[in-house]
């Protein structure tokens, strides 16, 4: 019997073709990436609110000029109807679409979806007050599904759209779910990613209570994998990417940053915020992702680590990497972008995914900054303090482990894989336009 | 019972709506006419009609609930400002009669 209205499942390749970012390092993916390769820090003293009651008084604020830029980009009415997370993602999604070169006249809107991740800043950022007259829109402002909702309105996308929440793994989870929609032929294009604006007094006070935030108030305080690491720094930020089917991207001659080969999602079922000892569930998520991707462990040349600079996470993550990769763990690179960006929570997995994809595309690996004191228990190559040029990278694993025990690992591969035929010549998105080329990007 | 809306009052109602929309959508009031489509020309949304009604209820002594007015306007599929002004005039003129009319429409 014929099925009506439901496409036959047809396995498709999934590729990343566009990205947009609003982070403490910059107001675009290009600016953020450039500064990441330079090893810049986006962290500094908090001026966004009075942090005098907080033990941690540094954070990753959005760059100076963001507010003016936001006011320029949005009508007063939109400022009343949205919170900052929605506005960040409207901007990031616009950048990602532009970067992808997608011609919206040439896509089927019913086969375009929007899946976003956030830990729920819209209801957790009480300082994010509307302009006068905006209180009546409280419901519209606070609903965490407003982010994908607005993006579907902006572009007329009529496929599935929703928000997923998995704490620090929200952005990665969103990407994994977006991957499924494309992989099984249920969508051609998905705008996905993550966002949070949790640099707030409330989050810092509670983060201090949970002992996960550093109390050293210098911009160099976030030191993943360093012997003297002391916890993370909260940051605001958002990251959107365009995922599409390989077929769709090749047909339009798109520039492909990397191919998303698979993911592993596991629940620790252990503790509401502490990770399972020795990274057992972290290892399980990595294993699952690699098995799903179907590649040999030795193919992975880079891990974009969760690297939160807490004593426990970094030790367990290192143990988990060793468990999964064995001797190969000492040959691959492990980088922690949070050393530069701080912890953007819901955005961090998406930003890390972009870092992995860009490393494969450009051959440049961003560093783990503030690394001074090697820890005998964390003895891998963490790309300390300076970017590394590694042109032969074939695959990257991207880790995100969240409170609640939500672990999500993504596996990206170079596309086309080394030795395969190159894709059709790109006609639309040029390297000049994106500012990112597959030659070395030098700051 | 409601009351008769004079031509002057209708004009004032239009001007009030024009002023409200011009401020809300940051456009020159002179650009707004009775033919202006709130959604397509001003980039508005259906919520703006509710806001408009809320704004004008007190000023024009409208006793009818916003919800009833909303249902009444929805059934008329109002798109431009002239239609909205006419609908509000009808609300003022019909008053409680409108409530009964809407209740009847709901029942059927």
Short mmCIF file of C-alpha atoms in Angstrom, two decimals:
data_model
loop_
_atom_site.label_atom_id
_atom_site.label_comp_id
_atom_site.label_asym_id
_atom_site.label_seq_id
_atom_site.Cartn_x
_atom_site.Cartn_y
_atom_site.Cartn_z
CA UNK A 1 0.00 0.00 0.00
CA UNK A 2 1.32 3.43 -0.91
CA UNK A 3 2.10 5.86 1.85
CA UNK A 4 0.70 9.30 1.24
CA UNK A 5 2.27 12.47 2.61
CA UNK A 6 5.32 10.88 4.18
CA UNK A 7 8.48 10.66 2.12
CA UNK A 8 10.19 7.31 1.77
CA UNK A 9 13.20 7.28 4.02
CA UNK A 10 16.28 7.69 1.89
CA UNK A 11 19.65 7.97 3.50
CA UNK A 12 21.49 11.15 2.53
CA UNK A 13 24.86 12.70 3.35
CA UNK A 14 24.75 15.78 5.57
CA UNK A 15 27.08 18.73 5.04
CA UNK A 16 27.71 22.05 6.73
CA UNK A 17 27.62 24.90 4.23
CA UNK A 18 27.12 28.10 6.19
CA UNK A 19 27.76 29.56 9.62
CA UNK A 20 26.97 32.67 11.61
CA UNK A 21 28.09 33.67 15.11
CA UNK A 22 27.61 36.36 17.70
CA UNK A 23 30.25 35.71 20.37
CA UNK A 24 32.47 37.57 22.83
CA UNK A 25 35.16 37.38 20.16
CA UNK A 26 33.17 38.91 17.34
CA UNK A 27 29.91 39.68 15.61
CA UNK A 28 30.40 37.09 12.87
CA UNK A 29 31.77 33.58 12.40
CA UNK A 30 34.65 34.97 10.38
CA UNK A 31 35.71 37.46 13.05
CA UNK A 32 35.35 34.86 15.80
CA UNK A 33 37.39 32.31 13.86
CA UNK A 34 40.11 34.82 13.00
CA UNK A 35 40.49 35.73 16.66
CA UNK A 36 40.37 32.10 17.75
CA UNK A 37 43.32 31.33 15.50
CA UNK A 38 45.12 34.31 17.01
CA UNK A 39 44.47 32.93 20.48
CA UNK A 40 42.59 36.03 21.61
CA UNK A 41 40.53 36.02 24.79
CA UNK A 42 36.95 37.29 24.74
CA UNK A 43 36.83 37.42 28.54
CA UNK A 44 37.07 40.46 30.76
CA UNK A 45 35.59 42.34 33.73
CA UNK A 46 31.79 42.32 33.78
CA UNK A 47 30.21 45.67 32.93
CA UNK A 48 26.86 44.30 31.75
CA UNK A 49 25.52 44.42 35.32
CA UNK A 50 26.80 45.16 38.81
CA UNK A 51 28.76 42.01 39.67
CA UNK A 52 29.94 43.19 43.08
CA UNK A 53 27.87 40.51 44.87
CA UNK A 54 29.45 37.74 42.76
CA UNK A 55 32.63 35.84 43.56
CA UNK A 56 33.27 35.61 39.82
CA UNK A 57 33.40 39.07 38.30
CA UNK A 58 34.70 38.29 34.85
CA UNK A 59 32.68 37.05 31.92
CA UNK A 60 32.41 36.77 28.17
CA UNK A 61 30.35 39.77 27.16
CA UNK A 62 29.29 40.41 23.61
CA UNK A 63 31.64 42.90 21.93
CA UNK A 64 31.29 46.63 22.46
CA UNK A 65 28.94 47.98 19.87
CA UNK A 66 26.66 44.96 19.96
CA UNK A 67 23.81 46.90 21.52
CA UNK A 68 24.03 49.71 18.99
CA UNK A 69 24.24 47.13 16.21
CA UNK A 70 21.20 45.33 17.61
CA UNK A 71 19.20 48.56 17.76
CA UNK A 72 20.14 49.31 14.19
CA UNK A 73 19.21 45.81 13.02
CA UNK A 74 15.79 45.57 14.69
CA UNK A 75 12.66 47.70 14.81
CA UNK A 76 11.47 49.01 18.16
CA UNK A 77 8.53 46.64 17.90
CA UNK A 78 10.85 43.65 17.42
CA UNK A 79 12.89 44.75 20.43
CA UNK A 80 9.67 44.72 22.46
CA UNK A 81 8.56 41.30 21.24
CA UNK A 82 11.85 39.41 21.61
CA UNK A 83 14.55 38.69 24.15
CA UNK A 84 18.20 38.89 23.23
CA UNK A 85 18.59 35.16 22.52
CA UNK A 86 16.02 35.37 19.72
CA UNK A 87 17.66 38.48 18.29
CA UNK A 88 21.13 36.92 18.42
CA UNK A 89 19.85 33.89 16.54
CA UNK A 90 17.93 35.93 13.97
CA UNK A 91 21.21 37.66 13.20
CA UNK A 92 23.30 34.47 13.29
CA UNK A 93 20.81 32.61 11.08
CA UNK A 94 20.89 35.45 8.57
CA UNK A 95 24.68 35.33 8.51
CA UNK A 96 24.68 31.54 8.13
CA UNK A 97 22.24 31.65 5.22
CA UNK A 98 24.20 34.37 3.50
CA UNK A 99 27.43 32.47 4.07
CA UNK A 100 25.88 29.33 2.57
CA UNK A 101 24.95 31.17 -0.62
CA UNK A 102 21.53 29.49 -0.60
CA UNK A 103 19.07 31.14 -2.94
CA UNK A 104 15.80 31.00 -1.02
CA UNK A 105 13.87 31.25 -4.30
CA UNK A 106 15.33 27.88 -5.23
CA UNK A 107 14.52 25.87 -2.11
CA UNK A 108 11.30 24.08 -1.26
CA UNK A 109 10.18 25.83 1.99
CA UNK A 110 8.33 22.72 3.13
CA UNK A 111 11.66 20.86 3.17
CA UNK A 112 13.44 23.52 5.21
CA UNK A 113 13.55 23.18 8.99
CA UNK A 114 14.84 25.13 11.99
CA UNK A 115 16.09 23.29 15.10
CA UNK A 116 17.66 25.38 17.84
CA UNK A 117 19.28 24.61 21.18
CA UNK A 118 19.20 26.70 24.33
CA UNK A 119 19.26 26.08 28.03
CA UNK A 120 16.40 28.57 28.36
CA UNK A 121 17.89 32.04 28.80
CA UNK A 122 14.62 33.63 27.74
CA UNK A 123 13.19 32.77 31.16
CA UNK A 124 16.47 32.83 33.02
CA UNK A 125 17.72 36.32 32.20
CA UNK A 126 15.63 38.68 34.31
CA UNK A 127 17.86 41.62 33.42
CA UNK A 128 16.83 41.24 29.77
CA UNK A 129 14.03 43.79 30.11
CA UNK A 130 11.97 45.02 27.19
CA UNK A 131 11.76 48.65 26.12
CA UNK A 132 8.69 50.53 27.41
CA UNK A 133 5.49 48.90 26.21
CA UNK A 134 7.07 45.46 25.82
CA UNK A 135 5.82 43.85 29.05
CA UNK A 136 2.55 42.83 27.40
CA UNK A 137 4.56 40.55 25.11
CA UNK A 138 5.97 38.54 28.03
CA UNK A 139 4.67 35.23 26.69
CA UNK A 140 6.02 35.84 23.20
CA UNK A 141 9.34 37.03 24.63
CA UNK A 142 9.87 34.17 27.05
CA UNK A 143 8.76 31.11 25.13
CA UNK A 144 11.92 29.20 24.34
CA UNK A 145 10.51 28.11 20.98
CA UNK A 146 10.35 31.75 19.87
CA UNK A 147 13.89 31.42 18.50
CA UNK A 148 13.11 28.92 15.73
CA UNK A 149 9.64 30.48 15.41
CA UNK A 150 11.02 33.86 14.38
CA UNK A 151 13.53 32.28 12.01
CA UNK A 152 10.79 30.36 10.20
CA UNK A 153 8.91 33.65 9.84
CA UNK A 154 12.00 35.43 8.52
CA UNK A 155 12.58 32.90 5.74
CA UNK A 156 9.19 31.28 5.23
CA UNK A 157 10.51 27.85 6.23
CA UNK A 158 7.62 25.44 6.67
CA UNK A 159 9.27 22.18 7.68
CA UNK A 160 9.65 21.11 11.33
CA UNK A 161 10.85 23.70 13.85
CA UNK A 162 11.44 23.45 17.55
CA UNK A 163 13.83 24.12 20.41
CA UNK A 164 15.81 21.45 22.21
CA UNK A 165 17.27 21.94 25.66
CA UNK A 166 20.17 19.87 26.96
CA UNK A 167 22.19 22.42 28.99
CA UNK A 168 25.74 22.75 27.68
CA UNK A 169 25.01 20.16 24.98
CA UNK A 170 21.94 21.99 23.60
CA UNK A 171 23.65 23.29 20.46
CA UNK A 172 25.13 19.87 19.68
CA UNK A 173 21.85 18.09 20.34
CA UNK A 174 20.08 20.51 17.98
CA UNK A 175 22.65 19.71 15.32
CA UNK A 176 22.25 15.97 15.87
CA UNK A 177 18.48 16.23 15.47
CA UNK A 178 18.90 18.40 12.39
CA UNK A 179 21.27 15.75 11.02
CA UNK A 180 18.58 13.11 11.42
CA UNK A 181 16.01 15.16 9.51
CA UNK A 182 18.37 15.47 6.56
CA UNK A 183 19.91 12.02 6.78
CA UNK A 184 16.56 10.32 6.54
CA UNK A 185 15.37 12.55 3.72
CA UNK A 186 12.81 14.49 5.77
CA UNK A 187 14.42 17.86 5.04
CA UNK A 188 16.88 19.29 2.52
CA UNK A 189 18.03 22.27 4.55
CA UNK A 190 18.08 22.88 8.30
CA UNK A 191 19.18 26.01 10.11
CA UNK A 192 20.40 24.81 13.46
CA UNK A 193 22.64 25.87 16.31
CA UNK A 194 22.45 27.16 19.84
CA UNK A 195 22.33 30.25 22.00
CA UNK A 196 22.36 31.44 25.59
CA UNK A 197 22.78 34.70 27.46
CA UNK A 198 23.48 33.37 30.92
CA UNK A 199 26.11 35.90 31.92
CA UNK A 200 23.82 37.13 34.68
CA UNK A 201 24.12 37.78 38.39
CA UNK A 202 21.68 34.97 39.05
CA UNK A 203 23.70 32.39 37.09
CA UNK A 204 27.01 33.45 38.62
CA UNK A 205 25.69 33.34 42.19
CA UNK A 206 24.28 29.84 41.61
CA UNK A 207 27.33 28.76 39.60
CA UNK A 208 29.54 29.83 42.50
CA UNK A 209 27.40 27.73 44.82
CA UNK A 210 27.86 24.69 42.57
CA UNK A 211 31.63 25.37 42.54
CA UNK A 212 31.90 25.24 38.75
CA UNK A 213 33.00 28.82 38.09
CA UNK A 214 36.51 30.17 38.50
CA UNK A 215 36.96 32.80 41.18
CA UNK A 216 40.12 34.24 39.70
CA UNK A 217 39.12 37.52 38.26
CA UNK A 218 41.57 37.87 35.41
CA UNK A 219 40.92 37.35 31.69
CA UNK A 220 43.37 34.41 31.79
CA UNK A 221 41.37 32.64 34.50
CA UNK A 222 39.80 30.00 32.26
CA UNK A 223 42.52 27.37 31.79
CA UNK A 224 41.21 24.07 30.42
CA UNK A 225 43.44 21.06 31.06
CA UNK A 226 45.97 23.16 33.02
CA UNK A 227 47.10 21.81 36.39
CA UNK A 228 45.86 24.98 38.07
CA UNK A 229 42.49 25.10 36.32
CA UNK A 230 39.78 26.49 38.54
CA UNK A 231 36.49 26.39 36.69
CA UNK A 232 34.78 28.18 33.85
CA UNK A 233 33.62 31.67 33.01
CA UNK A 234 30.08 32.34 31.79
CA UNK A 235 29.58 33.99 28.42
CA UNK A 236 26.83 35.20 26.13
CA UNK A 237 26.71 34.00 22.55
CA UNK A 238 24.94 32.29 19.71
CA UNK A 239 25.87 30.25 16.69
CA UNK A 240 23.76 29.14 13.72
CA UNK A 241 24.75 26.85 10.89
CA UNK A 242 23.20 25.69 7.66
CA UNK A 243 23.15 21.93 7.29
CA UNK A 244 21.94 20.46 4.03
CA UNK A 245 21.93 17.23 2.17
CA UNK A 246 25.10 16.51 0.23
CA UNK A 247 23.01 16.10 -2.90
CA UNK A 248 21.34 19.49 -2.41
CA UNK A 249 24.67 21.19 -1.77
CA UNK A 250 26.36 19.57 -4.76
CA UNK A 251 23.49 20.40 -7.08
CA UNK A 252 23.84 24.10 -6.35
CA UNK A 253 27.65 24.00 -6.34
CA UNK A 254 27.89 25.04 -2.72
CA UNK A 255 31.09 25.44 -0.79
CA UNK A 256 31.14 22.68 1.83
CA UNK A 257 32.97 23.26 5.09
CA UNK A 258 32.72 19.66 6.28
CA UNK A 259 30.50 16.62 6.33
CA UNK A 260 28.65 15.63 9.49
CA UNK A 261 29.12 11.88 9.64
CA UNK A 262 27.24 11.01 12.79
CA UNK A 263 26.66 11.63 16.45
CA UNK A 264 26.46 9.91 19.79
CA UNK A 265 23.93 10.99 22.39
CA UNK A 266 23.89 9.35 25.78
CA UNK A 267 22.51 10.07 29.21
CA UNK A 268 24.75 9.59 32.21
CA UNK A 269 21.88 8.69 34.59
CA UNK A 270 24.24 9.41 37.44
CA UNK A 271 23.99 12.89 38.94
CA UNK A 272 22.10 16.04 38.00
CA UNK A 273 25.31 18.00 37.48
CA UNK A 274 28.41 15.93 38.24
CA UNK A 275 29.83 13.66 35.54
CA UNK A 276 30.13 9.91 35.96
CA UNK A 277 33.58 9.12 37.44
CA UNK A 278 36.43 8.55 35.00
CA UNK A 279 34.34 9.84 32.08
CA UNK A 280 32.63 6.53 31.48
CA UNK A 281 29.56 8.10 29.89
CA UNK A 282 31.71 10.63 28.04
CA UNK A 283 33.58 7.70 26.50
CA UNK A 284 30.31 5.98 25.68
CA UNK A 285 29.09 9.10 23.80
CA UNK A 286 32.36 9.35 21.86
CA UNK A 287 32.28 5.63 21.03
CA UNK A 288 28.70 5.85 19.88
CA UNK A 289 29.44 8.85 17.67
CA UNK A 290 32.43 7.14 16.05
CA UNK A 291 30.52 3.93 15.52
CA UNK A 292 27.64 5.88 14.03
CA UNK A 293 30.08 7.72 11.74
CA UNK A 294 31.61 4.38 10.75
CA UNK A 295 35.20 5.56 10.74
CA UNK A 296 38.34 4.10 12.28
CA UNK A 297 39.53 5.77 15.47
CA UNK A 298 42.84 6.56 13.76
CA UNK A 299 41.05 8.76 11.22
CA UNK A 300 40.28 11.32 13.90
CA UNK A 301 43.02 13.93 14.07
CA UNK A 302 41.27 16.49 16.23
CA UNK A 303 38.96 16.59 19.21
CA UNK A 304 37.22 19.85 19.99
CA UNK A 305 36.87 19.24 23.69
CA UNK A 306 34.12 20.13 26.10
CA UNK A 307 37.07 21.48 28.14
CA UNK A 308 35.25 23.46 30.80
CA UNK A 309 38.36 23.93 32.99
CA UNK A 310 36.72 22.31 35.98
CA UNK A 311 39.04 19.93 37.79
CA UNK A 312 36.67 17.03 37.26
CA UNK A 313 35.52 17.57 33.64
CA UNK A 314 38.96 17.95 32.15
CA UNK A 315 40.38 14.96 34.01
CA UNK A 316 37.45 12.73 33.11
CA UNK A 317 37.35 13.95 29.52
CA UNK A 318 41.04 13.14 29.15
CA UNK A 319 40.48 9.68 30.65
CA UNK A 320 37.55 9.12 28.32
CA UNK A 321 39.58 10.12 25.24
CA UNK A 322 42.31 7.68 26.26
CA UNK A 323 39.77 4.94 26.79
CA UNK A 324 38.20 5.46 23.36
CA UNK A 325 41.37 6.07 21.35
CA UNK A 326 44.02 4.07 23.18
CA UNK A 327 47.53 4.95 21.98
CA UNK A 328 46.08 7.15 19.24
CA UNK A 329 44.94 9.59 21.97
CA UNK A 330 48.55 10.78 22.16
CA UNK A 331 48.73 11.43 18.41
CA UNK A 332 45.61 13.51 18.01
CA UNK A 333 45.05 17.16 18.95
CA UNK A 334 42.63 18.20 21.68
CA UNK A 335 41.62 21.85 21.66
CA UNK A 336 39.35 23.77 24.03
CA UNK A 337 37.76 26.87 22.45
CA UNK A 338 36.11 27.74 25.77
CA UNK A 339 39.54 28.98 26.90
CA UNK A 340 38.98 31.92 24.55
CA UNK A 341 35.20 32.24 24.50
CA UNK A 342 34.23 31.25 28.01
CA UNK A 343 31.21 28.98 28.39
CA UNK A 344 28.33 30.04 26.17
CA UNK A 345 26.30 27.04 27.44
CA UNK A 346 23.64 26.38 24.75
CA UNK A 347 25.82 27.89 22.01
CA UNK A 348 29.03 26.14 22.98
CA UNK A 349 28.37 22.85 21.18
CA UNK A 350 27.48 24.64 17.96
CA UNK A 351 30.52 26.92 18.17
CA UNK A 352 32.72 23.89 18.83
CA UNK A 353 31.17 22.12 15.83
CA UNK A 354 32.03 25.11 13.64
CA UNK A 355 35.58 25.12 15.03
CA UNK A 356 35.90 21.44 14.10
CA UNK A 357 34.43 21.97 10.63
CA UNK A 358 36.63 25.01 9.99
CA UNK A 359 39.74 23.16 11.15
CA UNK A 360 38.98 20.45 8.58
CA UNK A 361 38.25 23.05 5.89
CA UNK A 362 41.22 25.32 6.49
CA UNK A 363 43.80 22.99 8.04
CA UNK A 364 44.21 25.32 11.02
CA UNK A 365 43.51 24.23 14.57
CA UNK A 366 42.73 26.92 17.17
CA UNK A 367 44.64 26.71 20.44
CA UNK A 368 43.78 26.12 24.07
CA UNK A 369 44.94 29.39 25.59
CA UNK A 370 46.06 30.16 29.16
CA UNK A 371 47.78 26.79 29.31
CA UNK A 372 50.85 27.17 31.53
CA UNK A 373 51.16 24.22 33.92
CA UNK A 374 50.97 20.68 32.54
CA UNK A 375 48.83 18.33 34.61
CA UNK A 376 50.27 14.78 34.84
CA UNK A 377 46.70 13.48 34.70
CA UNK A 378 45.91 15.50 31.59
CA UNK A 379 48.78 14.53 29.33
CA UNK A 380 47.45 14.87 25.79
CA UNK A 381 48.37 17.45 23.15
CA UNK A 382 45.99 20.32 23.98
CA UNK A 383 47.36 22.66 21.28
CA UNK A 384 48.69 24.98 23.98
CA UNK A 385 48.56 28.72 23.39
CA UNK A 386 49.21 28.84 19.64
CA UNK A 387 47.18 27.67 16.66
CA UNK A 388 48.59 24.70 14.79
CA UNK A 389 48.68 24.18 11.03
CA UNK A 390 47.58 20.61 10.26
CA UNK A 391 46.60 20.40 6.59
CA UNK A 392 46.01 16.64 6.54
CA UNK A 393 43.16 16.49 9.03
CA UNK A 394 40.51 14.02 7.97
CA UNK A 395 38.00 13.90 10.80
CA UNK A 396 37.18 15.78 13.98
CA UNK A 397 35.21 14.75 17.05
CA UNK A 398 33.29 17.50 18.87
CA UNK A 399 32.38 16.95 22.51
CA UNK A 400 29.64 18.54 24.62
CA UNK A 401 28.66 17.31 28.06
CA UNK A 402 25.88 19.07 29.94
CA UNK A 403 24.37 19.35 33.40
CA UNK A 404 21.62 16.78 33.68
CA UNK A 405 23.97 14.17 32.23
CA UNK A 406 23.30 15.04 28.58
CA UNK A 407 26.29 14.05 26.47
CA UNK A 408 26.44 14.67 22.75
CA UNK A 409 29.41 14.05 20.47
CA UNK A 410 29.47 14.93 16.77
CA UNK A 411 31.83 13.58 14.12
CA UNK A 412 32.79 15.75 11.16
CA UNK A 413 34.89 14.72 8.19
CA UNK A 414 36.61 16.61 5.44
CA UNK A 415 34.44 16.75 2.32
CA UNK A 416 35.43 15.47 -0.11
CA UNK A 417 37.51 13.00 1.85
CA UNK A 418 41.20 12.96 1.03
CA UNK A 419 41.77 11.16 -2.23
CA UNK A 420 38.17 11.51 -3.42
CA UNK A 421 37.13 13.62 -6.38
CA UNK A 422 36.48 17.28 -5.57
CA UNK A 423 32.94 18.67 -5.72
CA UNK A 424 31.67 20.64 -8.69
CA UNK A 425 33.29 24.08 -8.93
CA UNK A 426 31.68 26.56 -6.58
CA UNK A 427 29.82 29.34 -8.32
CA UNK A 428 27.96 31.04 -5.49
CA UNK A 429 29.62 31.39 -2.11
CA UNK A 430 33.16 32.49 -2.70
CA UNK A 431 35.99 32.34 -0.24
CA UNK A 432 36.33 36.11 -0.51
CA UNK A 433 32.74 36.51 0.63
CA UNK A 434 33.04 34.23 3.62
CA UNK A 435 36.48 35.50 4.54
CA UNK A 436 37.50 31.91 5.21
CA UNK A 437 39.60 30.05 2.70
CA UNK A 438 40.87 26.53 2.70
CA UNK A 439 44.37 27.91 2.59
CA UNK A 440 45.77 28.83 5.95
CA UNK A 441 43.86 31.68 7.56
CA UNK A 442 46.38 33.94 9.12
CA UNK A 443 45.39 36.67 11.49
CA UNK B 1 -26.84 50.24 24.05
CA UNK B 2 -24.19 52.03 22.02
CA UNK B 3 -24.35 55.42 20.40
CA UNK B 4 -24.08 57.05 17.00
CA UNK B 5 -20.56 57.82 15.79
CA UNK B 6 -20.35 61.12 13.94
CA UNK B 7 -18.19 61.69 10.87
CA UNK B 8 -15.86 63.89 12.96
CA UNK B 9 -15.52 61.18 15.57
CA UNK B 10 -14.74 58.60 12.89
CA UNK B 11 -12.02 60.90 11.54
CA UNK B 12 -10.58 61.31 15.07
CA UNK B 13 -10.59 57.53 15.50
CA UNK B 14 -8.67 57.14 12.22
CA UNK B 15 -6.15 59.78 13.30
CA UNK B 16 -5.64 58.11 16.67
CA UNK B 17 -5.04 54.77 14.98
CA UNK B 18 -2.70 56.39 12.48
CA UNK B 19 -0.72 58.02 15.27
CA UNK B 20 -0.52 54.75 17.22
CA UNK B 21 0.65 52.74 14.20
CA UNK B 22 3.13 55.41 13.08
CA UNK B 23 4.75 55.37 16.52
CA UNK B 24 4.69 51.58 16.74
CA UNK B 25 6.17 50.93 13.31
CA UNK B 26 8.38 54.02 13.19
CA UNK B 27 6.90 55.46 9.99
CA UNK B 28 5.79 58.93 8.99
CA UNK B 29 2.05 59.30 9.83
CA UNK B 30 1.57 60.90 6.42
CA UNK B 31 2.42 57.53 4.83
CA UNK B 32 -0.53 55.88 6.53
CA UNK B 33 -3.90 56.04 4.79
CA UNK B 34 -7.18 54.19 5.16
CA UNK B 35 -5.94 51.78 2.48
CA UNK B 36 -2.73 50.90 4.34
CA UNK B 37 -2.48 47.17 4.98
CA UNK B 38 -1.20 46.68 8.55
CA UNK B 39 0.52 43.36 7.90
CA UNK B 40 1.83 43.76 4.36
CA UNK B 41 2.54 47.50 4.25
CA UNK B 42 3.68 48.13 7.81
CA UNK B 43 5.18 44.73 8.65
CA UNK B 44 2.69 44.35 11.49
CA UNK B 45 1.04 41.31 12.99
CA UNK B 46 -2.37 40.34 14.28
CA UNK B 47 -1.37 41.31 17.83
CA UNK B 48 -1.29 44.95 16.81
CA UNK B 49 -5.08 44.99 16.36
CA UNK B 50 -5.49 43.87 19.97
CA UNK B 51 -3.09 46.56 21.14
CA UNK B 52 -4.97 49.17 19.13
CA UNK B 53 -8.29 48.16 20.64
CA UNK B 54 -6.83 48.15 24.15
CA UNK B 55 -5.42 51.63 23.54
CA UNK B 56 -8.68 53.07 22.25
CA UNK B 57 -11.21 51.41 24.54
CA UNK B 58 -10.82 53.83 27.39
CA UNK B 59 -10.60 56.94 25.24
CA UNK B 60 -13.83 56.16 23.39
CA UNK B 61 -15.69 54.74 26.37
CA UNK B 62 -15.99 51.29 24.80
CA UNK B 63 -17.40 48.85 27.35
CA UNK B 64 -17.27 45.76 25.17
CA UNK B 65 -14.55 43.26 26.13
CA UNK B 66 -11.39 43.25 23.97
CA UNK B 67 -11.98 39.55 23.40
CA UNK B 68 -15.43 40.15 21.94
CA UNK B 69 -14.11 42.94 19.75
CA UNK B 70 -11.25 40.69 18.67
CA UNK B 71 -13.65 37.95 17.63
CA UNK B 72 -15.80 40.47 15.81
CA UNK B 73 -12.79 41.84 13.93
CA UNK B 74 -11.43 38.40 13.16
CA UNK B 75 -14.70 37.33 11.57
CA UNK B 76 -14.52 40.40 9.34
CA UNK B 77 -11.00 39.45 8.15
CA UNK B 78 -9.81 43.03 8.49
CA UNK B 79 -6.59 43.90 6.71
CA UNK B 80 -6.51 47.66 6.11
CA UNK B 81 -6.90 50.58 8.46
CA UNK B 82 -10.14 51.90 6.98
CA UNK B 83 -11.77 48.52 7.66
CA UNK B 84 -10.45 48.61 11.23
CA UNK B 85 -11.90 52.10 11.77
CA UNK B 86 -15.27 50.99 10.38
CA UNK B 87 -15.25 47.93 12.63
CA UNK B 88 -14.48 50.00 15.71
CA UNK B 89 -17.25 52.49 14.81
CA UNK B 90 -19.62 49.55 14.63
CA UNK B 91 -18.41 48.34 18.02
CA UNK B 92 -19.09 51.77 19.54
CA UNK B 93 -22.50 52.00 17.89
CA UNK B 94 -23.64 48.51 18.80
CA UNK B 95 -22.20 48.32 22.31
CA UNK B 96 -23.79 45.48 24.29
CA UNK B 97 -25.75 44.43 21.25
CA UNK B 98 -22.40 43.34 19.79
CA UNK B 99 -21.84 41.01 22.73
CA UNK B 100 -25.15 39.31 22.09
CA UNK B 101 -24.37 39.11 18.38
CA UNK B 102 -20.97 37.55 19.05
CA UNK B 103 -22.40 35.09 21.57
CA UNK B 104 -24.94 34.03 19.00
CA UNK B 105 -22.20 33.63 16.40
CA UNK B 106 -20.22 31.50 18.87
CA UNK B 107 -23.25 29.32 19.58
CA UNK B 108 -23.81 28.63 15.90
#
